[in-house]
Coordinates of C-alpha atoms in Angstrom, one line a residue:
M216 CA 22.8 -3.6 -18.9
Q217 CA 21.9 -4.2 -22.5
S218 CA 23.5 -2.3 -25.4
P219 CA 21.5 0.6 -27.0
K220 CA 18.3 -0.6 -28.6
P221 CA 16.5 0.7 -31.7
E222 CA 13.8 3.3 -31.7
G223 CA 10.8 2.4 -29.6
T224 CA 12.5 0.1 -27.1
H225 CA 12.3 2.2 -23.9
A226 CA 9.6 4.6 -25.2
Q227 CA 7.8 5.1 -28.5
A228 CA 9.1 8.2 -30.2
S229 CA 6.7 10.5 -31.9
A230 CA 9.4 12.6 -33.4
A231 CA 13.2 12.5 -33.4
T232 CA 13.7 15.8 -31.5
K233 CA 17.3 16.5 -30.7
G234 CA 18.9 18.5 -27.9
T235 CA 22.3 18.9 -26.3
V236 CA 23.6 18.4 -22.7
Y237 CA 24.0 21.9 -21.1
A238 CA 25.0 20.9 -17.5
V239 CA 25.5 17.8 -15.4
R240 CA 25.1 17.8 -11.6
G241 CA 25.4 14.2 -10.5
A242 CA 22.1 12.5 -11.3
V243 CA 20.5 15.7 -12.6
V244 CA 21.1 16.8 -16.2
D245 CA 20.1 20.0 -18.0
V246 CA 19.3 19.7 -21.7
V247 CA 18.8 22.5 -24.2
F248 CA 16.2 22.1 -27.0
D249 CA 14.6 24.4 -29.6
K250 CA 11.7 26.5 -28.3
E251 CA 9.2 24.7 -30.5
S252 CA 10.2 21.2 -29.4
L253 CA 10.5 21.2 -25.6
P254 CA 9.8 17.6 -24.4
A255 CA 6.9 17.1 -22.0
I256 CA 7.3 16.5 -18.2
N257 CA 7.9 12.8 -17.4
S258 CA 8.9 12.0 -21.0
A259 CA 12.1 10.0 -21.7
L260 CA 15.3 11.2 -23.2
I261 CA 18.1 9.0 -24.6
V262 CA 21.7 10.3 -24.4
E263 CA 23.5 9.4 -27.6
W264 CA 27.0 9.0 -26.1
D265 CA 29.9 6.6 -27.0
R266 CA 29.4 4.2 -24.0
P267 CA 28.2 0.6 -24.5
T268 CA 25.4 1.2 -22.1
P269 CA 22.4 3.5 -22.8
L270 CA 21.8 6.5 -20.5
I271 CA 18.1 7.2 -20.0
L272 CA 16.9 10.5 -18.6
E273 CA 13.4 11.5 -17.5
V274 CA 12.2 15.2 -17.8
H275 CA 11.3 16.6 -14.5
S276 CA 10.9 20.4 -15.0
H277 CA 11.1 23.1 -17.6
L278 CA 13.6 25.7 -16.5
D279 CA 12.8 28.1 -19.4
L280 CA 11.5 28.0 -22.9
E281 CA 14.6 26.1 -24.1
T282 CA 15.9 24.1 -21.2
V283 CA 14.6 21.0 -19.4
R284 CA 16.0 19.5 -16.2
A285 CA 16.0 15.7 -16.2
V286 CA 16.9 12.9 -13.8
A287 CA 19.2 10.1 -14.9
F288 CA 18.3 6.4 -14.4
Q289 CA 22.0 5.3 -14.8
S290 CA 25.3 6.7 -13.8
T291 CA 26.3 10.0 -15.5
A292 CA 30.1 9.4 -15.0
G293 CA 31.9 10.6 -18.1
L294 CA 29.0 12.6 -19.5
A295 CA 30.2 15.9 -21.0
R296 CA 28.5 19.1 -22.2
G297 CA 27.5 19.2 -25.8
V298 CA 26.6 15.5 -26.1
S299 CA 23.5 14.9 -28.3
V300 CA 20.2 13.9 -26.6
R301 CA 17.2 12.4 -28.4
A302 CA 13.7 13.1 -27.0
T303 CA 11.4 10.1 -27.4
G304 CA 8.1 12.0 -26.9
A305 CA 6.7 9.5 -24.4
P306 CA 7.4 8.2 -20.9
V307 CA 9.8 5.4 -20.2
A308 CA 8.0 2.2 -21.3
V309 CA 8.9 -1.2 -19.7
P310 CA 8.2 -4.8 -20.9
V311 CA 5.2 -6.5 -19.5
G312 CA 3.3 -9.8 -19.9
E313 CA 4.3 -13.4 -19.9
A314 CA 7.9 -12.7 -21.1
V315 CA 8.9 -11.0 -17.9
L316 CA 7.9 -13.8 -15.6
G317 CA 10.9 -15.4 -14.0
R318 CA 13.1 -12.5 -14.9
L319 CA 15.1 -9.9 -12.9
L320 CA 14.7 -6.4 -14.4
D321 CA 16.1 -2.9 -13.7
V322 CA 14.1 0.3 -13.6
V323 CA 13.9 0.7 -17.4
G324 CA 13.0 -3.0 -17.9
D325 CA 16.4 -4.4 -19.1
P326 CA 17.1 -7.9 -17.9
Q327 CA 19.8 -8.1 -15.2
D328 CA 19.9 -11.9 -14.7
N329 CA 22.4 -12.8 -17.5
G330 CA 19.5 -14.2 -19.4
P331 CA 18.4 -13.6 -23.0
A332 CA 17.1 -10.2 -24.2
M333 CA 13.3 -9.7 -24.2
P334 CA 11.6 -10.8 -27.4
E335 CA 11.0 -8.0 -29.9
D336 CA 7.2 -8.6 -29.7
T337 CA 7.1 -8.1 -25.9
P338 CA 4.3 -5.5 -25.1
R339 CA 5.4 -2.4 -23.3
R340 CA 3.6 0.1 -21.1
P341 CA 4.6 3.5 -19.8
I342 CA 5.6 3.7 -16.1
H343 CA 3.4 6.7 -15.5
A344 CA -0.4 6.0 -15.4
R345 CA -3.4 7.2 -13.5
P346 CA -5.0 5.0 -10.8
P347 CA -8.3 3.3 -11.7
D348 CA -11.4 5.4 -11.4
L349 CA -13.1 5.1 -8.0
S350 CA -16.2 3.9 -9.7
T351 CA -14.3 0.8 -11.1
Q352 CA -12.4 0.0 -7.9
T353 CA -13.6 -2.8 -5.7
R354 CA -13.1 -3.5 -2.0
T355 CA -13.1 -6.9 -0.5
T356 CA -13.2 -8.3 3.1
D357 CA -11.8 -11.6 2.2
V358 CA -9.0 -12.4 4.7
F359 CA -5.6 -13.2 3.2
E360 CA -4.5 -16.1 5.5
T361 CA -0.7 -16.2 5.9
G362 CA 0.0 -19.1 8.2
I363 CA 1.8 -16.7 10.6
K364 CA 0.0 -16.8 13.9
V365 CA 0.4 -13.3 15.2
I366 CA -0.6 -11.7 11.9
D367 CA -3.6 -14.0 11.3
L368 CA -4.8 -13.5 14.8
L369 CA -4.3 -9.8 15.5
T370 CA -3.7 -8.1 12.1
P371 CA -5.5 -10.0 9.4
M372 CA -4.6 -9.0 5.9
A373 CA -7.2 -8.2 3.2
Q374 CA -7.2 -9.8 -0.2
G375 CA -6.7 -6.8 -2.4
G376 CA -5.6 -4.6 0.5
K377 CA -2.4 -2.8 1.4
A378 CA -0.3 -4.0 4.4
A379 CA 2.9 -2.5 5.7
M380 CA 5.5 -3.7 8.1
F381 CA 7.2 -0.9 10.0
G382 CA 10.4 -1.4 11.9
G383 CA 13.9 -0.1 12.5
A384 CA 17.1 -1.6 11.4
G385 CA 17.7 -5.3 12.2
V386 CA 14.2 -6.2 13.6
G387 CA 13.3 -8.7 10.8
K388 CA 11.4 -6.8 8.0
T389 CA 13.1 -8.5 5.1
V390 CA 12.9 -12.0 6.7
L391 CA 9.2 -11.5 7.3
V392 CA 8.6 -10.4 3.7
M393 CA 10.6 -13.5 2.5
E394 CA 8.5 -15.7 4.8
L395 CA 5.3 -14.3 3.4
I396 CA 6.5 -15.0 -0.1
R397 CA 7.3 -18.6 0.9
A398 CA 4.1 -19.0 2.8
M399 CA 1.9 -17.9 -0.1
V400 CA 3.5 -20.2 -2.7
D401 CA 0.9 -22.9 -2.2
K402 CA -2.1 -20.7 -1.1
Y403 CA -1.8 -17.9 -3.6
E404 CA -2.7 -18.6 -7.2
G405 CA -1.5 -15.6 -9.1
I406 CA 1.5 -13.5 -10.1
S407 CA 4.0 -12.1 -7.7
V408 CA 5.9 -8.9 -8.4
F409 CA 8.8 -8.0 -6.1
A410 CA 10.2 -4.4 -6.1
G411 CA 13.6 -4.2 -4.4
V412 CA 14.0 -0.4 -3.7
G413 CA 17.4 0.5 -2.4
E414 CA 18.2 -3.1 -1.7
R415 CA 21.6 -4.4 -0.9
S416 CA 23.1 -6.8 -3.5
R417 CA 23.3 -9.5 -0.8
E418 CA 19.6 -9.3 0.0
G419 CA 18.7 -9.5 -3.7
H420 CA 20.9 -12.5 -4.3
E421 CA 19.4 -14.3 -1.2
L422 CA 15.9 -13.6 -2.5
L423 CA 16.7 -14.9 -6.0
T424 CA 18.3 -18.0 -4.6
E425 CA 15.3 -18.6 -2.2
M426 CA 12.8 -18.2 -5.1
K427 CA 14.7 -20.6 -7.3
G428 CA 14.8 -23.1 -4.5
S429 CA 11.1 -22.9 -3.8
D430 CA 10.1 -23.1 -7.5
V431 CA 8.1 -19.8 -7.4
L432 CA 10.4 -17.9 -9.8
K433 CA 8.3 -18.9 -12.9
R434 CA 5.3 -16.9 -11.5
T435 CA 7.4 -14.0 -10.2
V436 CA 8.9 -10.8 -11.6
L437 CA 11.8 -9.1 -9.7
V438 CA 12.4 -5.4 -10.3
Y439 CA 15.5 -3.9 -8.6
G440 CA 16.7 -0.3 -8.1
Q441 CA 19.7 -1.2 -6.0
M442 CA 21.4 0.8 -3.3
N443 CA 24.4 1.6 -5.5
E444 CA 22.3 3.0 -8.3
P445 CA 21.5 6.7 -8.8
P446 CA 18.5 8.1 -6.9
G447 CA 16.5 8.3 -10.1
A448 CA 16.6 4.5 -10.5
R449 CA 15.5 3.9 -6.9
W450 CA 12.8 6.5 -7.2
R451 CA 11.2 5.0 -10.2
A452 CA 11.7 1.2 -9.5
P453 CA 8.3 0.9 -7.6
L454 CA 6.6 2.5 -10.7
T455 CA 8.1 -0.2 -13.0
A456 CA 6.9 -2.9 -10.7
L457 CA 3.4 -1.3 -10.5
T458 CA 3.2 -1.1 -14.3
I459 CA 3.9 -4.8 -14.6
S460 CA 1.3 -5.5 -11.9
E461 CA -1.3 -3.3 -13.6
Y462 CA -0.9 -5.1 -16.9
F463 CA -1.6 -8.5 -15.3
R464 CA -4.5 -7.0 -13.4
D465 CA -6.1 -5.1 -16.4
Q466 CA -5.2 -7.2 -19.4
K467 CA -4.8 -10.7 -18.1
H468 CA -7.4 -10.4 -15.2
R469 CA -5.1 -12.2 -12.8
N470 CA -4.6 -11.6 -9.1
V471 CA -1.2 -10.0 -8.3
L472 CA 0.8 -10.0 -5.1
L473 CA 3.0 -6.9 -5.0
L474 CA 5.8 -6.9 -2.5
M475 CA 8.0 -3.9 -1.9
D476 CA 11.1 -3.7 0.2
N477 CA 11.7 -1.0 1.2
V478 CA 9.3 1.9 0.6
F479 CA 11.3 4.2 2.8
R480 CA 14.1 4.0 0.3
F481 CA 11.6 5.3 -2.3
V482 CA 11.0 8.3 -0.1
Q483 CA 14.7 8.7 0.5
A484 CA 15.5 8.6 -3.2
G485 CA 12.8 11.3 -3.8
A486 CA 14.4 13.5 -1.2
E487 CA 17.8 13.1 -2.9
V488 CA 16.3 14.0 -6.3
S489 CA 14.5 16.9 -4.7
S490 CA 17.7 18.4 -3.2
L491 CA 19.5 17.9 -6.5
L492 CA 16.7 19.8 -8.2
G493 CA 17.3 22.7 -5.9
R494 CA 14.1 22.6 -3.9
L495 CA 13.9 23.8 -0.3
P496 CA 13.5 20.9 2.1
S497 CA 10.4 20.5 4.2
R498 CA 10.0 18.9 7.7
V499 CA 13.0 16.8 8.9
G500 CA 14.7 17.5 5.6
Y501 CA 12.2 15.6 3.4
Q502 CA 11.0 16.8 0.0
P503 CA 8.1 19.3 0.0
T504 CA 6.3 16.9 -2.3
L505 CA 6.4 13.9 0.1
A506 CA 2.7 13.5 0.5
S507 CA 1.9 13.7 -3.2
E508 CA 4.7 11.3 -4.2
V509 CA 3.6 8.7 -1.7
A510 CA 0.0 9.1 -2.7
G511 CA 0.9 8.8 -6.4
L512 CA 2.5 5.4 -5.7
Q513 CA -0.1 4.0 -3.2
E514 CA -3.3 5.1 -5.0
R515 CA -2.2 3.1 -8.1
I516 CA -2.3 -0.1 -5.9
A517 CA -5.9 -0.8 -6.4
S518 CA -8.2 -3.7 -7.3
V519 CA -10.8 -3.8 -10.0
A520 CA -13.7 -6.2 -10.7
G521 CA -12.4 -9.7 -11.2
S522 CA -8.7 -9.1 -10.2
A523 CA -7.0 -7.8 -7.1
V524 CA -3.6 -6.3 -6.4
T525 CA -2.6 -7.2 -2.8
A526 CA 0.4 -5.1 -1.6
I527 CA 2.8 -6.1 1.2
Q528 CA 5.3 -3.4 1.9
A529 CA 8.3 -3.2 4.3
V530 CA 9.0 0.3 5.7
Y531 CA 12.2 1.2 7.5
V532 CA 11.7 3.4 10.5
P533 CA 14.6 5.8 10.9
A534 CA 16.0 5.7 14.5
D535 CA 12.9 3.8 15.6
D536 CA 11.0 7.1 15.4
F537 CA 7.4 6.2 14.4
T538 CA 6.5 9.9 14.3
D539 CA 8.8 10.4 11.3
P540 CA 7.0 12.3 8.5
A541 CA 7.7 9.5 6.0
V542 CA 6.4 6.8 8.3
T543 CA 3.2 8.7 9.2
T544 CA 2.6 9.5 5.5
I545 CA 3.0 5.9 4.3
S546 CA 0.9 4.5 7.2
S547 CA -2.1 6.7 6.3
H548 CA -2.6 4.7 3.1
M549 CA -2.6 1.2 4.7
D550 CA -5.4 -1.2 5.7
C551 CA -3.1 -3.2 7.9
V552 CA -0.2 -1.8 9.9
I553 CA 2.3 -4.3 11.4
V554 CA 4.8 -2.7 13.8
L555 CA 8.0 -4.6 14.5
S556 CA 9.4 -3.9 17.9
R557 CA 13.1 -3.8 19.0
A558 CA 12.0 -4.7 22.5
Q559 CA 10.3 -7.9 21.2
A560 CA 13.4 -8.8 19.2
S561 CA 15.8 -8.2 22.1
E562 CA 13.8 -10.7 24.2
G563 CA 14.0 -13.3 21.4
F564 CA 10.3 -13.1 20.4
Y565 CA 10.3 -13.7 16.6
P566 CA 8.5 -12.5 14.5
A567 CA 9.2 -9.4 16.5
I568 CA 5.7 -8.0 15.9
D569 CA 4.3 -5.6 18.6
P570 CA 0.8 -7.0 19.2
L571 CA -0.5 -3.8 20.8
G572 CA 1.1 -1.3 18.3
S573 CA -0.2 -3.2 15.2
S574 CA -3.7 -2.9 13.8
S575 CA -5.9 -4.0 11.0
M576 CA -9.2 -2.7 9.6
L577 CA -10.3 -6.3 9.1
L578 CA -10.3 -7.1 12.8
D579 CA -14.0 -6.6 13.0
P580 CA -16.6 -9.1 14.2
L581 CA -18.6 -8.5 10.9
V582 CA -15.5 -9.6 8.9
V583 CA -13.6 -12.2 10.8
G584 CA -16.5 -13.5 12.9
E585 CA -17.4 -13.1 16.6
A586 CA -15.2 -16.0 17.9
H587 CA -12.0 -14.7 16.2
Y588 CA -12.7 -11.1 17.3
Q589 CA -13.4 -12.1 21.0
T590 CA -10.2 -14.2 21.1
A591 CA -8.1 -11.4 19.6
E592 CA -9.5 -8.9 22.0
A593 CA -8.9 -11.2 25.0
V594 CA -5.3 -11.7 23.9
R595 CA -4.8 -8.0 23.5
Q596 CA -6.3 -7.3 26.9
A597 CA -4.0 -9.8 28.6
L598 CA -0.9 -8.5 26.9
A599 CA -1.9 -4.9 27.6
R600 CA -2.4 -5.6 31.4
F601 CA 0.9 -7.5 31.5
R602 CA 2.7 -4.4 29.9
E603 CA 1.1 -2.2 32.6
L604 CA 2.4 -4.4 35.3
T605 CA 5.9 -4.7 33.9
D606 CA 7.3 -1.9 36.0
I607 CA 5.8 -3.1 39.2
I608 CA 7.1 -6.6 38.6
S609 CA 10.6 -5.3 37.9
L610 CA 10.6 -3.3 41.2
L611 CA 8.7 -5.6 43.6
G612 CA 8.4 -9.0 41.9
V613 CA 5.4 -11.0 40.8
E614 CA 4.7 -12.1 44.4
E615 CA 3.5 -8.6 45.3
L616 CA 0.7 -8.7 42.8
G617 CA -2.9 -9.8 43.5
A618 CA -4.1 -13.3 42.6
A619 CA -6.0 -12.1 39.5
D620 CA -3.0 -10.1 38.2
R621 CA -0.6 -13.0 38.8
L622 CA -2.9 -15.2 36.7
I623 CA -3.0 -12.6 33.9
V624 CA 0.8 -12.3 34.0
K625 CA 1.2 -16.1 33.8
R626 CA -1.1 -16.5 30.8
A627 CA 0.2 -13.3 29.0
R628 CA 3.8 -14.7 29.2
R629 CA 2.6 -18.0 27.7
L630 CA 0.7 -16.1 25.0
Q631 CA 3.8 -14.1 24.1
R632 CA 5.7 -17.3 23.7
F633 CA 2.9 -19.1 21.7
L634 CA 2.8 -16.2 19.2
T635 CA 6.4 -16.8 18.3
Q636 CA 7.0 -19.1 15.3
P637 CA 9.9 -20.7 13.5
F638 CA 10.2 -19.6 9.9
M639 CA 10.9 -21.7 6.9
V640 CA 13.3 -19.2 5.4
T641 CA 15.5 -19.3 8.6
E642 CA 15.7 -23.1 8.8
A643 CA 19.3 -23.1 7.5
F644 CA 20.4 -20.7 10.3
T645 CA 18.4 -22.0 13.3
G646 CA 18.1 -25.8 12.5
T647 CA 14.4 -25.6 13.5
P648 CA 11.9 -26.7 10.9
G649 CA 9.5 -23.8 9.9
A650 CA 5.8 -23.9 10.7
S651 CA 2.7 -22.6 8.9
V652 CA -0.3 -22.6 11.2
P653 CA -3.9 -22.6 10.1
L654 CA -6.0 -19.8 11.6
E655 CA -8.3 -22.4 13.4
E656 CA -5.2 -23.9 15.2
T657 CA -4.0 -20.4 16.2
L658 CA -7.4 -19.5 17.7
A659 CA -7.7 -22.9 19.5
G660 CA -4.3 -22.5 21.0
C661 CA -4.9 -19.0 22.2
R662 CA -8.3 -19.9 23.7
A663 CA -6.7 -22.9 25.5
I664 CA -4.0 -20.6 27.1
L665 CA -6.6 -18.0 28.1
D666 CA -8.8 -20.7 29.6
G667 CA -5.9 -21.9 31.8
E668 CA -5.2 -25.2 30.1
T669 CA -1.4 -24.5 30.0
D670 CA -1.1 -22.9 33.4
A671 CA 1.0 -25.8 34.7
W672 CA 3.2 -26.1 31.6
A673 CA 6.7 -24.7 31.4
E674 CA 6.8 -21.5 29.4
S675 CA 9.6 -22.9 27.2
S676 CA 7.2 -25.6 25.9
L677 CA 5.2 -22.8 24.1
Y678 CA 8.2 -21.0 22.7
M679 CA 9.0 -21.3 18.9
V680 CA 6.3 -24.0 18.1
G681 CA 3.6 -24.1 15.6
T682 CA 0.3 -25.5 16.9
L683 CA -0.7 -26.2 20.5
D684 CA -0.4 -29.9 19.9
E685 CA 3.4 -29.4 19.2
A686 CA 3.7 -27.5 22.4
R687 CA 1.8 -30.3 24.3
K688 CA 4.2 -32.9 22.8
K689 CA 7.2 -30.7 23.8
E690 CA 5.8 -30.4 27.4
A691 CA 5.3 -34.1 27.6
D692 CA 8.8 -34.8 26.4
A693 CA 10.2 -32.4 28.9
S694 CA 8.2 -33.9 31.7
G695 CA 9.2 -37.4 30.8
S696 CA 12.9 -36.4 30.7
D697 CA 12.6 -34.7 34.1
T698 CA 10.9 -37.8 35.6
G699 CA 13.6 -40.0 34.2
A700 CA 16.4 -37.7 35.6
A701 CA 14.7 -37.7 39.0
A702 CA 14.5 -41.5 39.0

């Protein structure tokens, strides 16, 4: 953290209004001002204490004509009653523009990468802003090709859309986000903004190392509100990342890829703040303002003429309960919903995406074309029928099925394995080179499996490969070694 900065660093002060700390309850601080100079809601306060690091507060409510209740963005350990507080008269403002590219920032925009301080002439924008007017927003049906087979086939992403990956603990959300970052380095010409909300230090360090290694850091901004920070920092970190994204969209007219991991931690931090503020909890203990807080974040992720903000968000599903209020509220804002399944992961199918539970508004023949749509529907039907037959197979065996069902099961099992894929970000752990597969190759491979071209192949030949040609080579090698062993 940087040392205290001169007036106008975190927010532009309109008047040097002074107050004093009245009460401290963890991350919530009550401050008393004169009746005539009560700071506005969402404005920033700076605590003038004797610590080397600044303490920034954000006004959340007016308790009476003299007292405000504020949320701290840093630890309040050691804060005493009677300490002087200065009102800035404006919301927290964070640095934006070219100077933040390649940097790792905290919620108030201070560099956390041991690099130099931001230049004095760096532009700043407040973290609170209204979404663009509906009349200025644009919608696009351009498909955002990722090179990940199961996503491009069954849940195509939209350029300028919002996609979310829902999954419980340990099913591969962060790995999938990192692979999407890696996959889009060459294809995506624009700015990437990553918001790490409630992230572990290990995950942040891994991502930073990965980006340095793949030479994308110079076009990326990292914003972190880490797990060990107060709830106020985790609650507002996505707004800091959004503010940086909006600047590049509106002022520089550049496309922005906004990645958030994990949006559930944003909701969780809001629930912590809500309970500290003394509100009565709502369903399942969440804050009563859950819907409006999520909407306030998601509605700012919008595209305007000439520049798009494409959002990819990871969402933790508590106890694998997809009916959780936080999960249902977030999913209602998404164009593309990718569900990660623990059952898929337990069988070794990675990425562990549930092909039947996931959906996309772009999977429409008018958008992706008739051939893509028909192939995707045929794949879904085969996998759905296989899922229906699973119980019968486990009880009686495949031999008890009819000929038509046996054929569907054979092809569905091959489709399941073909839709797995080795990732580039896991090469160091698996020893298998990662694969990025063009959409045409994915469609051709699925059609070949559905048409019966691979019926005589071993299922293992299709597992963890890229294109069908790789699987064909794998099958030929396996057949050759079997022949040699028999001889």
